[in-house]
Short mmCIF file of C-alpha atoms in Angstrom, two decimals:
data_model
loop_
_atom_site.label_atom_id
_atom_site.label_comp_id
_atom_site.label_asym_id
_atom_site.label_seq_id
_atom_site.Cartn_x
_atom_site.Cartn_y
_atom_site.Cartn_z
CA UNK A 443 -2.67 -3.80 20.18
CA UNK A 444 -4.27 -6.89 21.69
CA UNK A 445 -7.69 -5.27 21.39
CA UNK A 446 -7.08 -4.53 17.72
CA UNK A 447 -6.10 -8.11 17.01
CA UNK A 448 -9.15 -9.37 18.91
CA UNK A 449 -11.44 -7.03 16.93
CA UNK A 450 -10.04 -8.14 13.59
CA UNK A 451 -10.40 -11.77 14.62
CA UNK A 452 -13.99 -11.26 15.73
CA UNK A 453 -14.97 -9.51 12.48
CA UNK A 454 -13.41 -12.21 10.33
CA UNK A 455 -14.79 -15.10 12.37
CA UNK A 456 -18.48 -15.07 11.42
CA UNK A 457 -18.11 -14.78 7.60
CA UNK A 458 -15.40 -17.43 7.60
CA UNK A 459 -17.59 -19.74 9.67
CA UNK A 460 -20.47 -19.34 7.21
CA UNK A 461 -18.11 -19.86 4.30
CA UNK A 462 -16.93 -23.06 5.94
CA UNK A 463 -20.50 -24.26 6.33
CA UNK A 464 -21.22 -23.48 2.68
CA UNK A 465 -18.12 -25.26 1.49
CA UNK A 466 -18.91 -28.32 3.56
CA UNK A 467 -22.34 -28.52 1.92
CA UNK A 468 -24.06 -28.09 5.25
CA UNK A 469 -27.77 -27.58 4.90
CA UNK A 470 -28.27 -24.11 6.33
CA UNK A 471 -32.03 -24.30 5.98
CA UNK A 472 -32.09 -27.36 8.22
CA UNK A 473 -29.86 -25.63 10.78
CA UNK A 474 -32.28 -22.71 10.86
CA UNK A 475 -35.21 -25.11 11.29
CA UNK A 476 -33.44 -26.67 14.27
CA UNK A 477 -32.77 -23.26 15.80
CA UNK A 478 -36.39 -22.17 15.32
CA UNK A 479 -37.64 -25.28 17.07
CA UNK A 480 -35.64 -24.84 20.25
CA UNK A 481 -38.24 -24.48 22.96
CA UNK A 482 -38.90 -20.93 24.18
CA UNK A 483 -38.84 -22.36 27.68
CA UNK A 484 -35.17 -23.11 27.18
CA UNK A 485 -34.49 -19.52 26.21
CA UNK A 486 -36.48 -18.12 29.11
CA UNK A 487 -34.78 -20.40 31.63
CA UNK A 488 -31.43 -19.35 30.22
CA UNK A 489 -32.39 -15.70 30.48
CA UNK A 490 -33.49 -15.98 34.09
CA UNK A 491 -30.35 -17.85 35.10
CA UNK A 492 -28.09 -15.32 33.36
CA UNK A 493 -29.91 -12.55 35.15
CA UNK A 494 -29.35 -13.90 38.64
CA UNK A 495 -26.01 -15.53 37.99
CA UNK A 496 -24.20 -12.62 36.35
CA UNK A 497 -25.64 -10.10 38.81
CA UNK A 498 -24.32 -12.13 41.70
CA UNK A 499 -20.92 -12.56 40.08
CA UNK A 500 -20.75 -8.79 39.65
CA UNK A 501 -21.82 -8.09 43.22
CA UNK A 502 -19.44 -10.64 44.70
CA UNK A 503 -16.54 -9.36 42.64
CA UNK A 504 -17.19 -5.80 43.75
CA UNK A 505 -17.53 -6.76 47.38
CA UNK A 506 -14.28 -8.65 47.59
CA UNK A 507 -12.37 -5.90 45.80
CA UNK A 508 -13.67 -3.23 48.16
CA UNK A 509 -13.69 -5.39 51.26
CA UNK A 510 -10.06 -6.47 51.17
CA UNK A 511 -8.83 -2.90 50.71
CA UNK A 512 -11.21 -1.63 53.39
CA UNK A 513 -10.09 -4.17 55.98
CA UNK A 514 -6.41 -3.46 55.32
CA UNK A 515 -6.78 0.30 55.42
CA UNK A 516 -8.87 0.14 58.59
CA UNK A 517 -5.94 -1.27 60.53
CA UNK A 518 -4.36 2.15 60.47
CA UNK A 519 -7.48 4.34 60.35
CA UNK A 520 -10.38 2.56 62.05
CA UNK A 521 -12.63 5.58 61.51
CA UNK A 522 -13.11 4.74 57.82
CA UNK A 523 -15.06 1.54 58.38
CA UNK A 524 -18.54 2.93 59.01
CA UNK A 525 -18.62 5.36 56.08
CA UNK A 526 -17.10 2.96 53.59
CA UNK A 527 -19.73 0.32 54.16
CA UNK A 528 -21.74 2.38 51.68
CA UNK A 529 -19.56 0.99 48.89
CA UNK A 530 -20.36 -2.54 50.02
CA UNK A 531 -24.05 -1.68 50.12
CA UNK A 532 -23.94 -0.35 46.55
CA UNK A 533 -22.43 -3.63 45.41
CA UNK A 534 -25.03 -5.62 47.31
CA UNK A 535 -27.80 -3.60 45.67
CA UNK A 536 -26.59 -4.92 42.33
CA UNK A 537 -27.30 -8.48 43.43
CA UNK A 538 -30.73 -7.46 44.66
CA UNK A 539 -31.55 -5.90 41.26
CA UNK A 540 -30.72 -9.22 39.64
CA UNK A 541 -32.98 -11.15 42.01
CA UNK A 542 -35.89 -8.73 41.55
CA UNK A 543 -35.71 -8.86 37.75
CA UNK A 544 -35.43 -12.65 37.85
CA UNK A 545 -38.57 -12.90 39.96
CA UNK A 546 -40.43 -10.57 37.57
CA UNK A 547 -39.29 -12.62 34.60
CA UNK A 548 -40.24 -15.96 36.04
CA UNK A 549 -43.82 -14.81 36.74
CA UNK A 550 -44.18 -14.29 32.99
CA UNK A 551 -43.43 -17.90 32.12
CA UNK A 552 -46.65 -19.90 31.54
CA UNK A 553 -47.25 -23.30 30.02
CA UNK A 554 -48.43 -23.28 26.39
CA UNK A 555 -49.23 -26.28 24.19
CA UNK A 556 -46.99 -26.62 21.13
CA UNK A 557 -48.35 -27.05 17.59
CA UNK A 558 -48.66 -30.40 15.91
CA UNK A 559 -45.22 -30.28 14.27
CA UNK A 560 -43.51 -29.40 17.53
CA UNK A 561 -43.03 -25.68 16.96
CA UNK A 562 -44.49 -23.07 19.24
CA UNK A 563 -46.84 -20.25 18.39
CA UNK A 564 -45.63 -16.73 17.64
CA UNK A 565 -46.50 -15.31 21.06
CA UNK A 566 -44.69 -18.04 22.93
CA UNK A 567 -41.59 -17.78 20.74
CA UNK A 568 -41.48 -14.00 21.14
CA UNK A 569 -41.94 -14.26 24.88
CA UNK A 570 -39.09 -16.76 25.13
CA UNK A 571 -36.71 -14.51 23.22
CA UNK A 572 -37.83 -11.45 25.18
CA UNK A 573 -37.14 -13.10 28.51
CA UNK A 574 -33.73 -14.24 27.25
CA UNK A 575 -32.91 -10.71 26.19
CA UNK A 576 -34.19 -9.10 29.36
CA UNK A 577 -32.26 -11.49 31.57
CA UNK A 578 -29.05 -11.07 29.58
CA UNK A 579 -29.26 -7.29 29.61
CA UNK A 580 -29.78 -7.15 33.34
CA UNK A 581 -27.09 -9.75 34.02
CA UNK A 582 -24.34 -8.20 31.94
CA UNK A 583 -25.13 -4.67 33.08
CA UNK A 584 -25.03 -5.72 36.71
CA UNK A 585 -21.75 -7.56 36.19
CA UNK A 586 -20.11 -4.43 34.84
CA UNK A 587 -21.75 -2.27 37.49
CA UNK A 588 -20.66 -4.46 40.40
CA UNK A 589 -17.09 -4.59 39.15
CA UNK A 590 -16.97 -0.84 38.61
CA UNK A 591 -18.43 0.02 42.01
CA UNK A 592 -16.00 -2.40 43.62
CA UNK A 593 -12.89 -0.86 42.13
CA UNK A 594 -14.02 2.68 42.90
CA UNK A 595 -14.96 1.60 46.42
CA UNK A 596 -11.50 0.22 46.98
CA UNK A 597 -9.94 3.50 45.91
CA UNK A 598 -12.44 5.36 48.09
CA UNK A 599 -11.40 3.39 51.17
CA UNK A 600 -7.71 3.96 50.58
CA UNK A 601 -8.03 7.68 49.88
CA UNK A 602 -10.40 8.17 52.82
CA UNK A 603 -7.70 6.68 55.04
CA UNK A 604 -5.22 9.22 53.68
CA UNK A 605 -7.45 12.30 53.62
CA UNK A 606 -10.94 12.25 55.05
CA UNK A 607 -12.25 15.08 52.88
CA UNK A 608 -11.95 12.94 49.74
CA UNK A 609 -14.62 10.40 50.57
CA UNK A 610 -17.66 12.46 49.64
CA UNK A 611 -16.22 13.37 46.23
CA UNK A 612 -15.40 9.77 45.38
CA UNK A 613 -18.86 8.75 46.52
CA UNK A 614 -20.25 10.81 43.62
CA UNK A 615 -18.22 8.67 41.20
CA UNK A 616 -19.62 5.55 42.83
CA UNK A 617 -23.16 6.80 42.48
CA UNK A 618 -22.63 7.24 38.75
CA UNK A 619 -21.20 3.74 38.59
CA UNK A 620 -24.16 2.23 40.39
CA UNK A 621 -26.53 3.92 37.93
CA UNK A 622 -25.29 1.46 35.31
CA UNK A 623 -27.01 -1.41 37.07
CA UNK A 624 -30.25 0.54 37.14
CA UNK A 625 -30.04 1.08 33.38
CA UNK A 626 -29.87 -2.67 32.91
CA UNK A 627 -32.86 -3.23 35.19
CA UNK A 628 -34.97 -0.63 33.39
CA UNK A 629 -34.27 -1.99 29.91
CA UNK A 630 -34.81 -5.51 31.13
CA UNK A 631 -38.23 -4.68 32.54
CA UNK A 632 -39.25 -2.82 29.39
CA UNK A 633 -38.20 -5.74 27.19
CA UNK A 634 -40.03 -8.28 29.29
CA UNK A 635 -43.09 -6.04 29.67
CA UNK A 636 -44.70 -7.25 26.48
CA UNK A 637 -43.75 -10.86 26.90
CA UNK A 638 -46.87 -12.95 27.17
CA UNK A 639 -46.81 -16.66 26.47
CA UNK A 640 -50.58 -16.96 26.17
CA UNK A 641 -51.33 -14.00 23.87
CA UNK A 642 -53.47 -14.69 20.80
CA UNK A 643 -52.09 -14.38 17.27
CA UNK B 117 -6.35 -5.23 38.01
CA UNK B 118 -9.69 -6.89 38.64
CA UNK B 119 -8.30 -9.95 40.35
CA UNK B 120 -5.36 -8.30 42.18
CA UNK B 121 -7.31 -7.92 45.40
CA UNK B 122 -7.99 -11.64 45.67
CA UNK B 123 -4.53 -12.31 47.04
CA UNK B 124 -2.85 -8.98 47.56
CA UNK B 125 -5.53 -6.38 48.27
CA UNK B 126 -5.25 -6.55 52.03
CA UNK B 127 -1.48 -6.16 52.07
CA UNK B 128 -1.59 -3.30 49.57
CA UNK B 129 -3.96 -1.45 51.91
CA UNK B 130 -1.69 -2.28 54.89
CA UNK B 131 1.39 -0.92 53.16
CA UNK B 132 -0.47 2.24 52.20
CA UNK B 133 -1.29 2.60 55.88
CA UNK B 134 2.41 2.27 56.72
CA UNK B 135 3.24 4.90 54.12
CA UNK B 136 0.84 7.35 55.79
CA UNK B 137 3.11 7.19 58.83
CA UNK B 138 6.20 8.51 57.05
CA UNK B 139 7.63 11.72 58.48
CA UNK B 140 6.39 14.89 56.81
CA UNK B 141 8.18 18.17 56.18
CA UNK B 142 6.81 19.65 59.39
CA UNK B 143 8.11 16.63 61.32
CA UNK B 144 11.56 17.17 59.86
CA UNK B 145 11.41 20.87 60.70
CA UNK B 146 10.55 20.03 64.29
CA UNK B 147 13.35 17.50 64.43
CA UNK B 148 15.81 20.10 63.17
CA UNK B 149 14.86 22.31 66.09
CA UNK B 150 15.88 19.65 68.60
CA UNK B 151 18.87 20.43 70.76
CA UNK B 152 19.84 16.98 72.00
CA UNK B 153 19.35 13.37 71.07
CA UNK B 154 16.89 13.02 73.92
CA UNK B 155 14.67 15.62 72.26
CA UNK B 156 14.83 13.70 69.01
CA UNK B 157 13.90 10.51 70.77
CA UNK B 158 11.03 12.24 72.55
CA UNK B 159 9.68 13.64 69.32
CA UNK B 160 9.98 10.37 67.47
CA UNK B 161 8.12 8.57 70.23
CA UNK B 162 5.06 10.50 69.11
CA UNK B 163 5.33 9.20 65.56
CA UNK B 164 5.05 5.66 64.22
CA UNK B 165 8.42 4.84 65.79
CA UNK B 166 6.91 5.09 69.27
CA UNK B 167 6.78 1.41 70.29
CA UNK B 168 10.33 0.84 69.07
CA UNK B 169 11.91 3.77 70.88
CA UNK B 170 9.92 3.80 74.07
CA UNK B 171 12.04 1.37 76.03
CA UNK B 172 15.46 2.70 75.13
CA UNK B 173 17.41 3.93 78.12
CA UNK B 174 19.17 7.27 78.04
CA UNK B 175 21.89 8.24 77.22
CA UNK B 176 21.04 7.86 73.53
CA UNK B 177 23.57 7.36 70.82
CA UNK B 178 22.95 7.93 67.15
CA UNK B 179 23.54 4.27 66.42
CA UNK B 180 20.84 3.11 68.86
CA UNK B 181 18.42 5.63 67.39
CA UNK B 182 19.08 4.38 63.87
CA UNK B 183 18.87 0.75 65.02
CA UNK B 184 15.44 1.27 66.56
CA UNK B 185 14.15 2.96 63.43
CA UNK B 186 15.50 0.17 61.27
CA UNK B 187 13.80 -2.35 63.54
CA UNK B 188 10.46 -0.79 62.66
CA UNK B 189 11.12 -1.26 58.95
CA UNK B 190 12.15 -4.86 59.58
CA UNK B 191 9.02 -5.56 61.65
CA UNK B 192 6.76 -4.08 58.96
CA UNK B 193 8.56 -5.98 56.22
CA UNK B 194 8.34 -9.24 58.14
CA UNK B 195 4.57 -8.79 58.54
CA UNK B 196 4.19 -8.18 54.82
CA UNK B 197 6.44 -11.07 53.85
CA UNK B 198 4.74 -13.57 56.15
CA UNK B 199 1.28 -12.72 54.90
CA UNK B 200 2.18 -12.54 51.22
CA UNK B 201 0.92 -14.98 48.61
CA UNK B 202 2.70 -15.74 45.37
CA UNK B 203 4.08 -14.10 43.25
CA UNK B 204 4.13 -11.27 45.77
CA UNK B 205 6.32 -13.31 48.14
CA UNK B 206 8.93 -13.72 45.44
CA UNK B 207 8.70 -10.04 44.61
CA UNK B 208 9.30 -9.05 48.23
CA UNK B 209 12.29 -11.40 48.35
CA UNK B 210 13.70 -9.83 45.21
CA UNK B 211 13.52 -6.43 46.87
CA UNK B 212 15.90 -7.64 49.60
CA UNK B 213 18.56 -9.32 47.45
CA UNK B 214 20.35 -5.99 47.01
CA UNK B 215 20.82 -5.85 50.78
CA UNK B 216 22.02 -9.43 50.77
CA UNK B 217 24.74 -8.50 48.30
CA UNK B 218 25.76 -5.56 50.48
CA UNK B 219 25.93 -7.80 53.55
CA UNK B 220 28.08 -10.38 51.78
CA UNK B 221 30.51 -7.69 50.64
CA UNK B 222 30.56 -6.15 54.13
CA UNK B 223 31.51 -9.41 55.81
CA UNK B 224 34.09 -10.35 53.20
CA UNK B 225 35.74 -6.91 53.37
CA UNK B 226 35.64 -6.93 57.14
CA UNK B 227 37.23 -10.35 57.29
CA UNK B 228 39.95 -9.14 54.94
CA UNK B 229 40.70 -6.38 57.45
CA UNK B 230 40.66 -8.87 60.33
CA UNK B 231 37.55 -7.67 62.08
CA UNK B 232 35.51 -9.81 64.41
CA UNK B 233 32.66 -11.69 62.76
CA UNK B 234 30.11 -10.86 65.47
CA UNK B 235 30.85 -7.17 65.15
CA UNK B 236 30.36 -7.39 61.41
CA UNK B 237 27.10 -9.29 61.77
CA UNK B 238 25.70 -6.53 63.91
CA UNK B 239 26.45 -4.01 61.19
CA UNK B 240 24.67 -6.03 58.50
CA UNK B 241 21.40 -4.86 57.07
CA UNK B 242 18.72 -7.00 58.76
CA UNK B 243 16.57 -7.17 55.63
CA UNK B 244 19.32 -9.01 53.80
CA UNK B 245 20.21 -11.69 56.31
CA UNK B 246 20.25 -15.34 55.46
CA UNK B 247 21.29 -18.50 57.32
CA UNK B 248 24.96 -19.38 57.19
CA UNK B 249 25.92 -15.76 56.66
CA UNK B 250 28.45 -16.06 59.47
CA UNK B 251 30.35 -18.75 57.62
CA UNK B 252 31.32 -16.19 54.98
CA UNK B 253 34.23 -15.31 57.22
CA UNK B 254 35.82 -18.68 56.53
CA UNK B 255 36.19 -18.24 52.78
CA UNK B 256 39.70 -17.51 51.50
CA UNK B 257 38.94 -16.88 47.85
CA UNK B 258 35.94 -16.40 45.65
CA UNK B 259 35.62 -20.01 44.64
CA UNK B 260 35.33 -21.04 48.30
CA UNK B 261 32.93 -18.20 48.88
CA UNK B 262 30.65 -19.51 46.19
CA UNK B 263 31.08 -23.21 46.84
CA UNK B 264 30.73 -23.14 50.63
CA UNK B 265 28.14 -20.50 51.30
CA UNK B 266 26.58 -18.67 48.41
CA UNK B 267 25.50 -21.64 46.32
CA UNK B 268 22.62 -22.24 48.74
CA UNK B 269 21.45 -18.65 48.78
CA UNK B 270 19.29 -16.83 46.24
CA UNK B 271 22.47 -15.07 45.05
CA UNK B 272 23.82 -18.26 43.47
CA UNK B 273 22.61 -17.57 39.90
CA UNK B 274 24.34 -14.19 39.93
CA UNK B 275 27.79 -15.74 40.14
CA UNK B 276 29.11 -16.56 36.75
CA UNK B 277 32.16 -18.65 36.02
CA UNK B 278 34.49 -15.80 35.20
CA UNK B 279 33.83 -14.30 38.60
CA UNK B 280 34.95 -17.24 40.69
CA UNK B 281 38.54 -17.32 39.49
CA UNK B 282 39.52 -14.12 41.29
CA UNK B 283 41.17 -13.75 44.64
CA UNK B 284 39.59 -11.63 47.31
CA UNK B 285 41.22 -8.23 47.43
CA UNK B 286 39.87 -4.69 47.62
CA UNK B 287 39.50 -4.07 43.91
CA UNK B 288 38.08 -7.46 43.10
CA UNK B 289 35.58 -7.23 45.91
CA UNK B 290 34.17 -4.02 44.49
CA UNK B 291 34.06 -5.57 41.03
CA UNK B 292 32.34 -8.59 42.56
CA UNK B 293 29.77 -6.38 44.26
CA UNK B 294 28.95 -4.54 41.07
CA UNK B 295 28.84 -7.68 38.93
CA UNK B 296 26.45 -9.33 41.37
CA UNK B 297 24.33 -6.21 41.50
CA UNK B 298 24.21 -6.01 37.71
CA UNK B 299 23.04 -9.63 37.47
CA UNK B 300 20.50 -8.98 40.23
CA UNK B 301 19.08 -5.93 38.46
CA UNK B 302 18.79 -7.79 35.17
CA UNK B 303 17.06 -10.68 36.92
CA UNK B 304 14.69 -8.40 38.85
CA UNK B 305 13.78 -6.50 35.67
CA UNK B 306 12.98 -9.69 33.76
CA UNK B 307 10.94 -10.94 36.74
CA UNK B 308 8.77 -7.83 36.91
CA UNK B 309 8.26 -7.87 33.17
CA UNK B 310 7.12 -11.48 33.43
CA UNK B 311 4.57 -10.38 36.05
CA UNK B 312 3.60 -7.69 33.56
CA UNK B 313 0.70 -5.27 33.82
CA UNK B 314 0.98 -2.21 36.03
CA UNK B 315 3.70 -3.85 38.16
CA UNK B 316 5.86 -4.32 35.06
CA UNK B 317 5.47 -0.70 34.02
CA UNK B 318 5.95 0.91 37.41
CA UNK B 319 8.81 -1.28 38.58
CA UNK B 320 10.38 -1.17 35.11
CA UNK B 321 10.69 2.61 35.40
CA UNK B 322 12.12 2.52 38.88
CA UNK B 323 14.59 -0.24 38.11
CA UNK B 324 15.80 1.55 34.98
CA UNK B 325 16.44 4.66 37.06
CA UNK B 326 18.33 2.48 39.55
CA UNK B 327 20.36 0.91 36.74
CA UNK B 328 21.24 4.31 35.28
CA UNK B 329 22.13 5.67 38.69
CA UNK B 330 24.47 2.78 39.37
CA UNK B 331 26.06 3.19 35.95
CA UNK B 332 26.70 6.83 36.80
CA UNK B 333 28.19 5.98 40.20
CA UNK B 334 30.37 3.21 38.82
CA UNK B 335 31.72 5.60 36.20
CA UNK B 336 32.38 8.34 38.75
CA UNK B 337 34.11 5.99 41.15
CA UNK B 338 36.25 4.29 38.55
CA UNK B 339 37.76 7.40 36.98
CA UNK B 340 41.48 7.21 37.64
CA UNK B 341 41.47 3.60 38.82
CA UNK B 342 42.86 0.66 36.91
CA UNK B 343 39.46 -0.56 35.81
CA UNK B 344 39.55 -0.86 32.02
CA UNK B 345 36.82 0.49 29.78
CA UNK B 346 35.64 -2.98 28.84
CA UNK B 347 35.44 -4.05 32.45
CA UNK B 348 33.54 -0.91 33.25
CA UNK B 349 31.13 -1.59 30.41
CA UNK B 350 30.53 -5.08 31.73
CA UNK B 351 29.35 -3.69 35.06
CA UNK B 352 26.48 -1.68 33.54
CA UNK B 353 23.05 -3.36 33.56
CA UNK B 354 21.41 -4.49 30.33
CA UNK B 355 18.47 -2.12 30.48
CA UNK B 356 17.63 1.43 31.40
CA UNK B 357 17.40 4.72 29.54
CA UNK B 358 21.16 4.76 29.00
CA UNK B 359 21.25 1.31 27.42
CA UNK B 360 23.06 0.84 25.05
CA UNK B 361 24.26 4.13 23.58
CA UNK B 362 24.51 6.21 26.75
CA UNK B 363 26.43 3.40 28.41
CA UNK B 364 28.85 3.27 25.45
CA UNK B 365 29.57 6.96 26.00
CA UNK B 366 29.86 6.58 29.75
CA UNK B 367 32.32 3.72 29.35
CA UNK B 368 34.84 6.00 27.61
CA UNK B 369 34.28 9.06 29.82
CA UNK B 370 37.35 10.16 31.76
CA UNK B 371 36.20 13.15 33.77
CA UNK B 372 33.06 14.66 35.19
CA UNK B 373 32.32 16.92 32.25
CA UNK B 374 32.38 14.05 29.77
CA UNK B 375 30.08 12.09 32.06
CA UNK B 376 27.79 15.05 32.32
CA UNK B 377 27.59 15.51 28.55
CA UNK B 378 26.87 11.78 28.12
CA UNK B 379 24.05 11.88 30.68
CA UNK B 380 22.54 15.10 29.40
CA UNK B 381 21.74 13.51 26.06
CA UNK B 382 18.90 11.79 27.90
CA UNK B 383 16.05 14.28 28.57
CA UNK B 384 15.07 13.17 32.10
CA UNK B 385 18.67 13.30 33.25
CA UNK B 386 19.23 16.61 31.58
CA UNK B 387 16.57 18.03 33.88
CA UNK B 388 18.41 16.58 36.87
CA UNK B 389 21.82 17.82 35.81
CA UNK B 390 20.54 21.29 35.03
CA UNK B 391 19.94 21.73 38.76
CA UNK B 392 23.55 20.95 39.46
CA UNK B 393 25.38 23.99 38.25
CA UNK B 394 28.75 23.94 36.53
CA UNK B 395 31.60 21.97 37.95
CA UNK B 396 29.80 20.76 41.10
CA UNK B 397 29.86 17.15 42.15
CA UNK B 398 28.90 17.28 45.83
CA UNK B 399 25.20 17.88 45.34
CA UNK B 400 24.84 15.07 42.79
CA UNK B 401 24.03 12.45 45.42
CA UNK B 402 21.36 14.56 47.01
CA UNK B 403 19.75 15.40 43.67
CA UNK B 404 19.67 11.73 42.71
CA UNK B 405 18.08 10.87 46.05
CA UNK B 406 15.46 13.56 45.51
CA UNK B 407 14.67 12.24 42.06
CA UNK B 408 14.38 8.71 43.44
CA UNK B 409 12.02 9.84 46.20
CA UNK B 410 9.89 11.70 43.67
CA UNK B 411 9.55 8.54 41.58
CA UNK B 412 8.83 6.40 44.65
CA UNK B 413 6.02 8.69 45.79
CA UNK B 414 4.56 8.54 42.28
CA UNK B 415 4.06 4.80 42.57
CA UNK B 416 1.31 5.44 45.10
CA UNK B 417 -0.74 7.19 42.42
CA UNK B 418 -1.76 3.84 40.94
CA UNK B 419 -3.46 0.94 42.63
CA UNK B 420 -3.21 -2.83 42.14
CA UNK B 421 0.52 -3.25 41.65
CA UNK B 422 3.53 -4.38 43.69
CA UNK B 423 5.58 -1.23 43.20
CA UNK B 424 4.14 0.27 46.39
CA UNK B 425 5.95 -2.34 48.50
CA UNK B 426 9.33 -1.63 46.96
CA UNK B 427 8.64 2.08 47.29
CA UNK B 428 7.74 1.75 50.97
CA UNK B 429 11.01 -0.04 51.73
CA UNK B 430 13.05 2.59 49.91
CA UNK B 431 11.17 5.51 51.47
CA UNK B 432 11.68 4.14 54.99
CA UNK B 433 15.37 3.66 54.30
CA UNK B 434 15.61 7.25 53.09
CA UNK B 435 13.82 8.38 56.23
CA UNK B 436 16.25 6.45 58.43
CA UNK B 437 19.12 8.10 56.54
CA UNK B 438 17.52 11.48 57.20
CA UNK B 439 17.12 10.73 60.92
CA UNK B 440 20.73 9.58 61.08
CA UNK B 441 21.89 12.82 59.42
CA UNK B 442 19.85 14.96 61.82
CA UNK B 443 21.05 12.95 64.82
CA UNK B 444 24.68 13.26 63.74
CA UNK B 445 24.34 17.00 63.16
CA UNK B 446 22.79 17.41 66.58
CA UNK B 447 25.34 15.21 68.31
CA UNK B 448 28.27 16.99 66.68
CA UNK B 449 26.77 20.43 67.18
CA UNK B 450 26.69 21.31 63.48
CA UNK B 451 23.07 22.35 63.25
CA UNK B 452 23.73 24.85 60.48
CA UNK B 453 24.37 21.98 58.07
CA UNK B 454 21.34 19.98 58.98
CA UNK B 455 19.19 21.13 56.04
CA UNK B 456 21.82 19.99 53.54
CA UNK B 457 21.36 16.33 54.06
CA UNK B 458 17.61 15.83 54.38
CA UNK B 459 15.60 14.59 51.42
CA UNK B 460 11.99 15.49 52.06
CA UNK B 461 9.35 12.94 51.12
CA UNK B 462 6.10 14.85 51.51
#
């Protein structure tokens, strides 16, 4: 019910916002000019920060969810600690993906002179948007992945404490969950692959 | 769900560890084979009860056995309560208010029958103790009871004005107990629905079963007494599967068959009553306990909610009841009846 209301609100929001702008006689052409002239270095910095930041939020979230359950369950069954560290390692890997992609992205950023009217050339603008996109994709995918691995890891720890044959089966679920982060990394690298600030044309 | 583990993840895992130590069917079968109380004590020393039973001197009595087992529940609960954040701390307190009501009624009834206060205090449920509980013995009527002692306890909001004008006699004490319990259940239900989420759903189901069960027991116990239909209706909680139409039918029921037909209009209870057979009332308690245990074990199927704590308390209490039944059967040499009274958890 709440999701339905949220969806309806989201669909109605953008047209009503544009209608508001039209009714207020806002110059949309000027707004677009302003948007076009935002520096691509802003977009690329934003992309890189989203990449690292969201990946780390995802990894941290997953680790605390799994870790608190693991520590509590280990009071009764200390044998579960060594195997269940795998869940923590999967979460940590998510943060590492974010750092790797961020390093790849930041090597692409090079200084380019703007044109006389302050706008940037086509290659620089495209590269800025590409790095924004790549960073966002990786960041959001890793956030979801870290959270998912964390919740499954918590359940894995608790069910391992109850019945030690369950751990391997639940590990398969976790492996599928951690694949989500890899998807984000792959798409991010593909998107940023063509980004080149100093290309001609 | 995603942020539950920030405050409560550790304790949820701890309570699941406690639950793993509950006695299984094979444990109960072994206990039923025991010949003396010493054998029972020896067997239980190998379970989670070990540290609490180890230093008891023989000869054993059933009461010492039950006391030691209850002490384990109290120790576990104290650990959970002391490490709990909010709102889990409030939730854990709510779980114990039912015992507080039982303790208050126990002391007041005992004082009415001129028993010694210390003796009564020893019989009280340790989970429901509060300071100044001993001064309950001083109260002569309900207004004193409220004004002197209960106004400082968490039970204060459950006393309404029409309750405090009564004198303390047998009938009114039972009515007082059930009125307090009704107010407590309503309060608990609104609290868990305010918490919402999985806790609201899981606890909502269990509390509605509890409300319906109490409605059934009140009806059964008040057939043939001078409790009027309106008074009876006032003792039923304001939620549950039987609210409001089933309760209207229960209020006018005068014998067991009418009660049974009122309850069977509700599909879950029809399944319970179909196991009862015609005209039987003795097995009803056991069947209700079994249904309760089934629901309590189901709470462990979901993670990230508070229902597991309530369920652990109830399951331990059921286990202590089972141990008491086995111990009594063994002590009184009635081992052929021992399987009648055990409600298996696993």
